[in-house]
Amino acid sequence: MPAVTALRPAQRTIFMRNPEAPVGARKFEVTCSSCNLRELCLPGAVGEDDLARVENLVYARRRMKRGESLYDAGDEFNAVYAIRSGFFKTSLLDGEGREQVTGFFMGGELLGMDGIGAGRYHGTSIALEDSEVCVMPYSLVEELAREMPALQRHLHAVLSREIVRDHGVMMLLGSMRAEERLAAFLTNLSKRFVRRGYSQNEFHLRMTRDEIGSFLGLKLETVSRLFSQFQKDGLIEVNQKHVRILDIEGLGRVLAAKH
Amino acid sequence: MPAVTALRPAQRTIFMRNPEAPVGARKFEVTCSSCNLRELCLPGAVGEDDLARVENLVYARRRMKRGESLYDAGDEFNAVYAIRSGFFKTSLLDGEGREQVTGFFMGGELLGMDGIGAGRYHGTSIALEDSEVCVMPYSLVEELAREMPALQRHLHAVLSREIVRDHGVMMLLGSMRAEERLAAFLTNLSKRFVRRGYSQNEFHLRMTRDEIGSFLGLKLETVSRLFSQFQKDGLIEVNQKHVRILDIEGLGRVLAAKH
DNA sequence: CGTAATTTTGACTCCGCTCAATTGGCGTGG
DNA sequence: CCACGCCAATTGAGCGGAGTCAAAATTACG
């Protein structure tokens, strides 16, 4: 299902912010200014004065069921998406049918920027739980970025940080051993959950062992064995998708261990 | 040596384009409009009318000796660089002193975009042969991008394509076997050389086996063995850093081989 | 021209993969 | 509500691809 369906009239009526619409239709209408993810999101650094204009970035919102794809590789690019709630994976499929998970994304993070360059999305984004995203038409983003230096700066920063993130993943895949990869993965998740106000030590993995494995360049059995080993070593407590970190410094030591 | 040294007065006198300067000082002064790498570079999609203004992007040029670093991880970010001639590697150093090469770059390609997000370069760029780069102060890039939608669009496209490139590397590192990685590496280099008017089948590797290995997530001995194996299989002819591709389709078959 | 750096090649090792069986969780329908 | 079936996760045994260690050959460069 192409991304444009998010903008079809029926949904637009429901989700589009429209001053003329009866207030009751969506009582607790969420705006960027009231969104608790604002600092993490695209409107991030924009000052109070310009905030009203940035609100226009969000042309619509789209609800996603678990397993649904926000866009597929090759779909025409026309918007980037900010995650309002939920959890996503992005992945690539090569000619041989191999899947490579390129990232996991959560509230306040942006999806779809891989489509700007070619006019088509390069990868696929799939919701790993029921989610909601803000649809930001790219032409609008461009236009506002030209008029608001703060937004422009922040947009570039977001793109640049995605590059930096990718380089971190390259380091992980290119020069870390299996146990280091998983330790890095867990500490990274932990940090990101904390910024969103969740527990630093306890969380629910939304992805399967296979998806973790694909992201880390490991087989699912190896991931499973490592979880068990970390538990045996007293670093974590793991039960299926539920993880509790017992010794965050210990995980750090796994990362710093001589290779 | 910090990147700013490129702009120190002595060099500026030599390299800065200055209409008042005696013409003889730099007879074949290279401008964007006459640069044969223009389509690949940042001024790429800009129309004839705006070209004159884009020329101002290049505040200075900087000559680099082999082994010299254009910027180091942690240096203050204030410019992105376009490669006029030469060859670079970018790399990351982690706490343990492990190096991860994140890419190899040639004429027309941009360096330094990993610094936008944090105001400091995240990685290091090192010239693998004597090179020359165009220095484009980032504040100027921002300013012109606001005024010229075509430049803005192209800048975003360049950033986005870097993300796409990184995802390709993730796929390579995460789900390919050693021989597939090297085959992908060689065909990628070949394609990029062709676009620049060089031979598709014959080129000089500017990097060591160790650097190739770091980039591909392999040890240098493995890279060396694979070169020998490819030669034995009649796919390439290799002599130290000189490589001739004999069977580009054969390399493609290595990539497509069942895993 | 001599010394250091790079590359090649061999022998052996081991980490992570493959194949396989079992267990556990969860949604669906009888 | 429980039974069934499916998918996810765990665990074991054995294997193989890439790493490690080591030495020799070749080249680059001051």
Coordinates of C-alpha atoms (C1' of nucleotides) in Angstrom, one line a residue:
Chain A
M1 CA 0.0 0.0 0.0
P2 CA 1.6 3.2 -1.1
A3 CA 2.2 6.0 1.4
V4 CA -0.2 8.4 -0.3
T5 CA -3.1 6.5 1.1
A6 CA -2.4 8.3 4.3
L7 CA -3.6 11.4 2.6
R8 CA -6.8 10.1 1.0
P9 CA -9.9 12.2 1.7
A10 CA -11.5 9.9 4.2
Q11 CA -8.5 9.9 6.5
R12 CA -7.8 13.5 5.9
T13 CA -11.2 14.4 7.3
I14 CA -10.3 12.5 10.4
F15 CA -6.7 13.5 11.0
M16 CA -6.0 16.8 9.3
R17 CA -5.8 19.7 11.5
N18 CA -8.5 22.0 10.4
P19 CA -9.5 25.1 12.4
E20 CA -13.1 25.1 10.9
A21 CA -13.8 21.5 12.0
P22 CA -16.0 21.0 15.0
V23 CA -13.8 20.9 18.1
G24 CA -15.4 17.8 19.4
A25 CA -14.3 15.7 16.5
R26 CA -10.8 15.4 18.0
K27 CA -10.9 16.9 21.4
F28 CA -7.3 16.4 22.4
E29 CA -5.9 17.3 19.1
V30 CA -2.1 17.0 19.3
T31 CA -0.1 19.8 18.0
C32 CA 3.7 20.1 17.7
S33 CA 3.7 22.8 20.5
S34 CA 2.1 20.4 22.9
C35 CA 3.9 17.3 21.7
N36 CA 6.2 15.9 24.3
L37 CA 8.5 14.7 21.6
R38 CA 9.1 18.1 20.1
E39 CA 12.7 18.5 21.1
L40 CA 13.6 15.2 19.5
C41 CA 11.5 15.9 16.4
L42 CA 11.9 18.1 13.4
P43 CA 10.4 21.2 14.9
G44 CA 13.0 20.8 17.6
A45 CA 15.0 23.9 17.7
V46 CA 12.4 26.3 16.3
G47 CA 11.6 29.2 18.5
E48 CA 8.2 30.1 20.0
D49 CA 7.6 32.7 17.4
D50 CA 7.9 30.4 14.4
L51 CA 6.2 27.4 16.1
A52 CA 2.8 28.2 14.7
R53 CA 4.2 28.0 11.2
V54 CA 6.0 24.8 11.8
E55 CA 2.7 23.3 12.9
N56 CA 1.7 23.4 9.2
L57 CA 4.4 20.9 8.5
V58 CA 2.2 18.2 9.8
Y59 CA -0.3 17.8 7.0
A60 CA -1.9 14.7 8.4
R61 CA -1.4 11.9 10.8
R62 CA -1.5 8.2 10.0
R63 CA -2.3 5.3 12.3
M64 CA -0.5 2.1 11.6
K65 CA -1.2 -1.4 12.7
R66 CA 1.6 -3.7 13.7
G67 CA 3.2 -5.3 10.6
E68 CA 1.9 -2.6 8.3
S69 CA 4.4 -0.8 6.0
L70 CA 4.6 2.9 6.1
Y71 CA 6.3 2.8 2.7
D72 CA 8.0 0.2 0.6
A73 CA 11.3 0.3 -1.3
G74 CA 10.6 1.9 -4.7
D75 CA 7.5 3.8 -3.7
E76 CA 7.4 7.4 -4.9
F77 CA 8.8 9.8 -2.3
N78 CA 6.7 12.7 -1.2
A79 CA 6.9 12.9 2.5
V80 CA 9.0 12.3 5.6
Y81 CA 7.4 10.9 8.7
A82 CA 7.9 11.7 12.4
I83 CA 7.0 8.9 14.8
R84 CA 4.4 10.1 17.3
S85 CA 4.1 6.8 19.0
G86 CA 5.1 3.2 18.3
F87 CA 8.1 1.5 17.0
F88 CA 9.5 0.8 13.5
K89 CA 12.1 -1.1 11.7
T90 CA 13.6 -0.1 8.4
S91 CA 15.1 -2.7 6.1
L92 CA 16.5 -3.4 2.6
L93 CA 15.9 -6.4 0.4
D94 CA 18.7 -7.4 -2.0
G95 CA 18.3 -9.4 -5.2
E96 CA 18.8 -12.7 -3.4
G97 CA 15.9 -12.1 -1.1
R98 CA 18.2 -11.4 1.9
E99 CA 16.8 -8.8 4.3
Q100 CA 19.1 -6.3 6.0
V101 CA 17.5 -4.4 8.9
T102 CA 19.1 -1.0 8.7
G103 CA 17.6 0.5 11.9
F104 CA 15.0 0.5 14.6
F105 CA 13.1 3.8 15.3
M106 CA 11.0 5.1 18.1
G107 CA 9.0 8.2 19.1
G108 CA 10.3 11.5 17.8
E109 CA 12.6 9.9 15.2
L110 CA 12.2 10.6 11.5
L111 CA 11.6 8.1 8.7
G112 CA 11.8 8.3 5.0
M113 CA 14.8 10.6 4.4
D114 CA 16.4 7.9 2.2
G115 CA 13.9 8.9 -0.4
I116 CA 15.0 12.5 -1.0
G117 CA 17.9 11.7 -3.2
A118 CA 16.2 9.5 -5.8
G119 CA 12.6 10.6 -5.5
R120 CA 11.8 7.1 -4.4
Y121 CA 12.2 5.4 -1.0
H122 CA 15.2 3.2 -0.9
G123 CA 14.1 1.0 1.9
T124 CA 11.0 -0.2 3.6
S125 CA 9.6 1.0 6.9
I126 CA 7.5 -1.5 8.9
A127 CA 5.6 -0.8 12.2
L128 CA 6.6 -3.3 14.9
E129 CA 3.7 -2.3 17.0
D130 CA 0.6 -0.2 16.5
S131 CA 1.9 3.2 15.8
E132 CA 1.1 6.7 14.8
V133 CA 3.1 9.0 12.5
C134 CA 3.0 12.6 11.5
V135 CA 3.1 13.0 7.7
M136 CA 5.2 15.9 6.6
P137 CA 5.1 16.6 2.8
Y138 CA 8.6 17.1 1.7
S139 CA 7.8 20.1 -0.6
L140 CA 6.4 21.8 2.5
V141 CA 9.5 21.0 4.5
E142 CA 11.6 22.4 1.8
E143 CA 9.6 25.6 1.6
L144 CA 9.6 26.3 5.3
A145 CA 13.2 25.4 5.6
R146 CA 13.9 28.2 3.1
E147 CA 12.0 30.7 5.2
M148 CA 13.1 29.6 8.6
P149 CA 16.8 29.3 9.1
A150 CA 16.3 27.5 12.4
L151 CA 14.3 24.8 10.8
Q152 CA 16.7 24.5 7.9
R153 CA 19.6 24.1 10.4
H154 CA 17.7 21.5 12.3
L155 CA 16.7 19.6 9.2
H156 CA 20.3 19.4 8.1
A157 CA 21.3 18.3 11.5
V158 CA 18.8 15.5 11.5
L159 CA 20.1 14.3 8.1
S160 CA 23.7 14.6 9.3
R161 CA 22.9 12.7 12.5
E162 CA 21.4 9.9 10.5
I163 CA 24.7 9.6 8.6
V164 CA 26.6 9.6 11.9
R165 CA 24.3 6.9 13.2
D166 CA 24.9 4.8 10.1
H167 CA 28.7 5.1 10.6
G168 CA 28.2 3.8 14.1
V169 CA 26.4 0.8 12.7
M170 CA 29.3 0.3 10.2
M171 CA 31.7 0.3 13.1
L172 CA 29.6 -2.2 14.9
L173 CA 29.2 -4.5 11.9
G174 CA 32.8 -4.1 10.7
S175 CA 34.9 -4.4 13.7
M176 CA 33.0 -5.8 16.7
R177 CA 32.6 -9.3 17.9
A178 CA 29.2 -10.8 18.4
E179 CA 28.9 -10.1 22.1
E180 CA 30.1 -6.6 21.7
R181 CA 27.4 -6.0 19.1
L182 CA 24.7 -7.1 21.3
A183 CA 26.0 -5.1 24.3
A184 CA 26.2 -2.0 22.1
F185 CA 22.7 -2.7 20.8
L186 CA 21.2 -3.0 24.3
T187 CA 23.0 0.1 25.7
N188 CA 21.9 2.1 22.7
L189 CA 18.2 1.1 23.2
S190 CA 18.5 1.8 26.9
K191 CA 19.8 5.4 26.2
R192 CA 17.0 6.1 23.7
F193 CA 14.3 4.8 26.0
V194 CA 15.6 7.0 28.9
R195 CA 15.4 10.2 26.7
R196 CA 11.7 9.3 26.2
G197 CA 11.0 9.0 29.9
Y198 CA 10.9 5.2 30.0
S199 CA 12.9 3.0 32.4
Q200 CA 16.6 2.8 31.7
N201 CA 16.8 -0.7 32.9
E202 CA 13.7 -2.5 31.8
F203 CA 12.1 -2.6 28.5
H204 CA 10.1 -4.6 26.0
L205 CA 11.8 -5.6 22.8
R206 CA 9.5 -5.0 19.9
M207 CA 11.5 -7.0 17.4
T208 CA 12.2 -10.7 17.0
R209 CA 15.6 -12.4 17.5
D210 CA 15.8 -12.7 13.7
E211 CA 15.4 -8.9 13.3
I212 CA 18.0 -8.2 15.9
G213 CA 20.2 -10.7 14.2
S214 CA 19.7 -9.1 10.8
F215 CA 20.5 -5.7 12.2
L216 CA 23.6 -6.9 14.0
G217 CA 24.9 -9.1 11.2
L218 CA 24.3 -12.3 13.3
K219 CA 22.0 -15.3 13.0
L220 CA 19.0 -15.5 15.3
E221 CA 20.5 -18.5 17.2
T222 CA 23.6 -16.5 18.0
V223 CA 21.5 -13.7 19.3
S224 CA 19.5 -16.1 21.5
R225 CA 22.7 -17.7 22.8
L226 CA 24.1 -14.3 23.7
F227 CA 21.0 -13.3 25.6
S228 CA 21.3 -16.5 27.6
Q229 CA 25.0 -15.9 28.2
F230 CA 24.5 -12.3 29.3
Q231 CA 21.9 -13.6 31.7
K232 CA 24.2 -16.3 33.0
D233 CA 26.9 -13.6 33.5
G234 CA 24.4 -11.6 35.6
L235 CA 24.4 -8.7 33.1
I236 CA 20.7 -8.9 32.2
E237 CA 17.6 -10.7 33.0
V238 CA 15.7 -11.8 29.9
N239 CA 12.5 -13.5 29.3
Q240 CA 11.4 -13.7 25.7
K241 CA 10.9 -10.1 24.7
H242 CA 11.2 -8.6 28.2
V243 CA 14.7 -7.4 29.1
R244 CA 15.9 -6.0 32.4
I245 CA 19.4 -4.6 32.5
L246 CA 21.1 -5.6 35.8
D247 CA 24.6 -4.3 35.2
I248 CA 24.9 -1.5 32.7
E249 CA 28.5 -1.0 33.5
G250 CA 29.1 -4.7 32.9
L251 CA 27.7 -4.3 29.4
G252 CA 30.1 -1.4 29.0
R253 CA 33.0 -3.6 29.9
V254 CA 31.9 -6.2 27.3
L255 CA 32.2 -3.3 24.8
A256 CA 35.6 -2.2 26.0
A257 CA 36.9 -5.8 26.3
K258 CA 40.1 -6.5 24.4
H259 CA 39.5 -8.1 21.1
Chain B
M1 CA 46.2 20.0 11.8
P2 CA 42.7 21.6 12.0
A3 CA 40.8 22.3 8.8
V4 CA 40.9 26.0 9.3
T5 CA 44.5 26.1 8.2
A6 CA 43.2 25.8 4.7
L7 CA 41.9 29.3 5.1
R8 CA 45.0 30.9 6.6
P9 CA 46.0 34.1 4.9
A10 CA 49.1 32.7 3.1
Q11 CA 47.1 30.0 1.4
R12 CA 44.1 32.3 0.8
T13 CA 46.3 34.6 -1.3
I14 CA 47.2 31.7 -3.5
F15 CA 43.9 29.9 -3.8
M16 CA 41.1 32.3 -3.3
R17 CA 39.4 33.3 -6.4
N18 CA 39.8 37.1 -6.6
P19 CA 38.8 39.2 -9.6
E20 CA 41.3 41.9 -8.8
A21 CA 44.2 39.6 -8.7
P22 CA 46.7 39.6 -11.6
V23 CA 45.4 37.1 -14.1
G24 CA 48.8 35.6 -14.5
A25 CA 48.9 34.4 -10.9
R26 CA 46.6 31.5 -11.7
K27 CA 46.1 31.4 -15.4
F28 CA 43.8 28.4 -15.6
E29 CA 41.8 29.3 -12.6
V30 CA 39.2 26.6 -12.2
T31 CA 35.7 27.7 -11.6
C32 CA 32.6 25.6 -11.0
S33 CA 31.2 26.4 -14.4
S34 CA 34.3 25.0 -16.1
C35 CA 34.8 22.1 -13.7
N36 CA 34.3 18.8 -15.4
L37 CA 33.0 17.4 -12.1
R38 CA 30.2 19.9 -11.8
E39 CA 27.3 17.4 -12.4
L40 CA 28.6 15.2 -9.7
C41 CA 29.3 18.0 -7.3
L42 CA 27.2 20.2 -5.1
P43 CA 26.5 22.9 -7.8
G44 CA 25.2 20.0 -9.9
A45 CA 21.6 20.8 -10.7
V46 CA 21.9 24.5 -10.6
G47 CA 20.8 26.3 -13.8
E48 CA 23.0 28.6 -15.9
D49 CA 21.4 31.7 -14.4
D50 CA 22.4 30.9 -10.8
L51 CA 25.7 29.4 -11.6
A52 CA 27.6 32.6 -11.0
R53 CA 26.3 32.8 -7.5
V54 CA 27.1 29.2 -6.8
E55 CA 30.7 30.0 -7.6
N56 CA 30.8 31.9 -4.4
L57 CA 30.4 28.7 -2.5
V58 CA 34.0 27.8 -3.1
Y59 CA 35.7 30.1 -0.7
A60 CA 39.1 28.6 -1.2
R61 CA 40.8 25.5 -2.4
R62 CA 43.2 23.4 -0.5
R63 CA 46.0 21.2 -1.7
M64 CA 46.6 18.0 0.3
K65 CA 49.6 15.7 0.4
R66 CA 49.1 12.0 0.6
G67 CA 48.6 11.0 4.2
E68 CA 47.5 14.4 5.3
S69 CA 44.1 14.7 7.1
L70 CA 41.5 17.1 5.8
Y71 CA 39.9 17.2 9.3
D72 CA 40.0 14.9 12.3
A73 CA 37.3 13.5 14.5
G74 CA 36.3 16.2 16.9
D75 CA 37.5 19.2 15.0
E76 CA 35.2 22.1 14.9
F77 CA 32.9 21.9 11.9
N78 CA 32.7 24.9 9.6
A79 CA 32.9 23.7 6.0
V80 CA 32.1 20.8 3.7
Y81 CA 34.6 19.9 1.1
A82 CA 34.3 18.8 -2.6
I83 CA 37.0 16.7 -4.0
R84 CA 38.5 18.4 -7.1
S85 CA 41.1 15.7 -7.6
G86 CA 42.6 12.9 -5.6
F87 CA 41.3 10.2 -3.4
F88 CA 40.3 10.1 0.3
K89 CA 39.3 7.6 3.0
T90 CA 37.0 8.5 5.9
S91 CA 37.3 6.6 9.1
L92 CA 36.3 6.3 12.7
L93 CA 38.4 5.4 15.8
D94 CA 36.7 3.7 18.7
G95 CA 37.8 3.7 22.3
E96 CA 39.8 0.5 21.9
G97 CA 41.9 2.0 19.0
R98 CA 40.1 0.0 16.4
E99 CA 39.8 1.8 13.1
Q100 CA 36.7 1.5 10.9
V101 CA 37.0 2.9 7.4
T102 CA 33.6 4.2 6.6
G103 CA 34.2 5.1 2.9
F104 CA 36.5 5.9 0.0
F105 CA 35.8 9.1 -1.9
M106 CA 36.9 10.5 -5.3
G107 CA 36.5 13.5 -7.5
G108 CA 33.2 15.3 -7.2
E109 CA 32.2 13.7 -4.0
L110 CA 31.6 15.6 -0.8
L111 CA 33.3 15.2 2.5
G112 CA 32.5 16.5 6.0
M113 CA 28.7 16.3 6.1
D114 CA 28.9 14.2 9.3
G115 CA 29.8 17.4 11.1
I116 CA 26.6 19.3 10.5
G117 CA 24.7 17.6 13.3
A118 CA 27.0 18.1 16.2
G119 CA 29.1 21.1 15.1
R120 CA 32.1 18.8 15.1
Y121 CA 33.3 16.3 12.6
H122 CA 32.5 12.8 13.7
G123 CA 35.1 11.0 11.6
T124 CA 38.5 11.7 10.0
S125 CA 39.2 12.3 6.3
I126 CA 42.6 11.4 5.0
A127 CA 44.0 11.9 1.6
L128 CA 45.2 8.6 0.0
E129 CA 47.1 10.5 -2.7
D130 CA 48.0 14.1 -3.3
S131 CA 44.7 15.8 -3.7
E132 CA 42.9 19.1 -4.0
V133 CA 39.6 20.0 -2.4
C134 CA 37.2 23.0 -2.7
V135 CA 36.4 24.5 0.7
M136 CA 32.7 25.4 1.0
P137 CA 32.0 27.2 4.3
Y138 CA 28.8 25.7 5.6
S139 CA 27.2 29.0 6.6
L140 CA 27.5 30.1 3.0
V141 CA 26.0 26.8 1.8
E142 CA 23.1 27.3 4.1
E143 CA 22.6 30.9 3.0
L144 CA 22.6 30.1 -0.7
A145 CA 20.4 27.0 -0.2
R146 CA 17.8 29.3 1.3
E147 CA 17.9 31.6 -1.8
M148 CA 18.2 29.0 -4.5
P149 CA 15.7 26.1 -4.3
A150 CA 17.6 24.1 -6.9
L151 CA 20.7 24.2 -4.7
Q152 CA 18.7 23.4 -1.6
R153 CA 17.1 20.4 -3.4
H154 CA 20.5 19.2 -4.5
L155 CA 22.1 19.6 -1.1
H156 CA 19.3 17.5 0.5
A157 CA 19.7 14.9 -2.3
V158 CA 23.5 14.7 -1.6
L159 CA 22.8 14.1 2.1
S160 CA 20.1 11.6 1.4
R161 CA 22.3 9.7 -1.1
E162 CA 25.0 9.5 1.6
I163 CA 22.5 7.8 3.8
V164 CA 21.5 5.4 1.0
R165 CA 25.2 4.6 0.4
D166 CA 25.7 3.9 4.1
H167 CA 22.7 1.5 4.0
G168 CA 24.3 -0.3 1.1
V169 CA 27.5 -0.7 3.2
M170 CA 25.3 -2.1 6.1
M171 CA 23.9 -4.7 3.8
L172 CA 27.4 -5.6 2.6
L173 CA 28.7 -5.9 6.2
G174 CA 25.6 -7.4 7.6
S175 CA 24.6 -10.1 5.1
M176 CA 27.3 -10.8 2.6
R177 CA 30.1 -13.3 2.7
A178 CA 33.7 -12.3 2.3
E179 CA 34.0 -12.9 -1.5
E180 CA 30.7 -11.2 -2.1
R181 CA 31.9 -8.1 -0.3
L182 CA 35.1 -7.8 -2.3
A183 CA 33.1 -8.4 -5.6
A184 CA 30.7 -5.6 -4.6
F185 CA 33.6 -3.4 -3.7
L186 CA 35.3 -3.8 -7.0
T187 CA 32.2 -3.4 -9.1
N188 CA 31.3 -0.2 -7.1
L189 CA 34.8 1.3 -7.7
S190 CA 34.6 0.4 -11.4
K191 CA 31.3 2.2 -11.8
R192 CA 32.5 5.3 -10.1
F193 CA 35.7 5.4 -12.1
V194 CA 33.7 5.1 -15.3
R195 CA 31.5 8.1 -14.4
R196 CA 34.7 10.1 -14.2
G197 CA 35.9 9.1 -17.6
Y198 CA 38.5 6.5 -16.4
S199 CA 38.7 3.0 -17.6
Q200 CA 36.0 0.6 -16.4
N201 CA 38.3 -2.3 -16.4
E202 CA 41.6 -1.1 -15.1
F203 CA 42.5 1.0 -12.1
H204 CA 45.0 1.7 -9.4
L205 CA 43.9 1.1 -5.9
R206 CA 44.9 4.0 -3.7
M207 CA 44.3 2.1 -0.4
T208 CA 46.1 -0.7 1.3
R209 CA 44.7 -4.2 1.8
D210 CA 44.3 -3.3 5.5
E211 CA 42.1 -0.3 4.6
I212 CA 40.0 -2.4 2.2
G213 CA 39.7 -5.0 4.9
S214 CA 38.6 -2.4 7.5
F215 CA 36.0 -1.1 5.1
L216 CA 34.7 -4.6 4.3
G217 CA 34.9 -5.9 7.8
L218 CA 37.6 -8.4 6.9
K219 CA 41.3 -8.9 7.8
L220 CA 43.9 -7.9 5.4
E221 CA 45.1 -11.5 4.9
T222 CA 41.6 -12.4 3.9
V223 CA 41.5 -9.6 1.4
S224 CA 44.8 -10.6 -0.1
R225 CA 43.7 -14.3 -0.4
L226 CA 40.5 -13.2 -2.1
F227 CA 42.4 -11.1 -4.7
S228 CA 44.5 -14.2 -5.4
Q229 CA 41.4 -16.4 -5.6
F230 CA 39.6 -14.0 -8.0
Q231 CA 42.7 -14.0 -10.2
K232 CA 42.9 -17.8 -10.2
D233 CA 39.2 -17.8 -11.2
G234 CA 40.0 -15.5 -14.1
L235 CA 37.8 -12.7 -12.8
I236 CA 40.6 -10.2 -12.4
E237 CA 44.3 -9.6 -12.9
V238 CA 45.9 -8.2 -9.9
N239 CA 49.4 -7.0 -9.2
Q240 CA 49.8 -5.2 -5.9
K241 CA 47.7 -2.1 -6.2
H242 CA 47.0 -2.4 -9.9
V243 CA 43.8 -4.2 -10.8
R244 CA 42.3 -5.2 -14.2
I245 CA 38.9 -6.6 -14.3
L246 CA 38.7 -9.4 -16.8
D247 CA 35.1 -10.6 -16.2
I248 CA 32.8 -8.0 -14.8
E249 CA 29.8 -10.3 -15.2
G250 CA 31.7 -13.0 -13.4
L251 CA 32.0 -10.6 -10.5
G252 CA 28.3 -10.1 -10.7
R253 CA 27.7 -13.8 -10.4
V254 CA 29.8 -13.9 -7.3
L255 CA 27.4 -11.4 -5.9
A256 CA 24.4 -13.2 -7.0
A257 CA 25.7 -16.6 -5.8
K258 CA 23.5 -18.5 -3.4
H259 CA 24.6 -17.9 0.2
Chain C
dC1 C1' 70.8 1.7 -1.5
dG2 C1' 69.0 0.1 2.7
dT3 C1' 65.2 0.0 5.7
dA4 C1' 60.5 -0.1 6.6
dA5 C1' 56.0 -1.0 5.0
dT6 C1' 53.0 -3.8 2.3
dT7 C1' 51.6 -8.1 0.4
dT8 C1' 51.4 -12.9 -0.2
dT9 C1' 51.1 -17.5 1.4
dG10 C1' 50.8 -21.4 4.8
dA11 C1' 49.3 -23.9 8.9
dC12 C1' 46.3 -24.0 12.5
dT13 C1' 42.4 -22.2 15.5
dC14 C1' 38.0 -20.7 16.9
dC15 C1' 33.9 -17.9 16.6
dG16 C1' 29.7 -17.9 14.7
dC17 C1' 26.8 -20.6 11.3
dT18 C1' 24.1 -24.7 10.0
dC19 C1' 21.1 -28.3 11.0
dA20 C1' 18.0 -30.2 14.1
dA21 C1' 15.1 -31.0 18.0
dT22 C1' 12.5 -29.1 21.8
dT23 C1' 10.1 -25.7 24.5
dG24 C1' 7.3 -21.8 25.2
dG25 C1' 3.8 -18.2 24.1
dC26 C1' -0.2 -16.6 22.1
dG27 C1' -4.2 -16.0 19.1
dT28 C1' -8.1 -18.5 17.1
dG29 C1' -11.9 -21.4 16.9
dG30 C1' -14.3 -25.3 18.6
Chain D
dC1 C1' -12.1 -22.5 28.6
dC2 C1' -9.1 -25.4 26.6
dA3 C1' -6.9 -27.5 22.5
dC4 C1' -4.8 -26.8 18.5
dG5 C1' -1.5 -24.9 15.5
dC6 C1' 1.7 -21.5 14.4
dC7 C1' 5.5 -18.7 15.3
dA8 C1' 9.3 -17.4 18.2
dA9 C1' 12.9 -18.7 21.2
dT10 C1' 16.1 -21.9 23.2
dT11 C1' 19.6 -25.3 23.2
dG12 C1' 22.8 -28.9 21.4
dA13 C1' 26.2 -31.0 18.2
dG14 C1' 29.2 -30.5 14.5
dC15 C1' 31.2 -27.8 10.8
dG16 C1' 33.4 -24.3 8.1
dG17 C1' 34.8 -19.7 6.9
dA18 C1' 37.4 -16.2 8.3
dG19 C1' 40.8 -15.0 11.9
dT20 C1' 45.4 -15.6 14.1
dC21 C1' 50.1 -16.3 14.0
dA22 C1' 54.2 -16.6 11.4
dA23 C1' 57.5 -16.3 7.8
dA24 C1' 58.9 -15.0 3.2
dA25 C1' 58.7 -12.0 -0.8
dT26 C1' 58.1 -7.8 -2.9
dT27 C1' 57.8 -2.9 -3.2
dA28 C1' 58.0 1.9 -1.7
dC29 C1' 60.5 5.5 -0.2
dG30 C1' 63.8 8.5 2.4

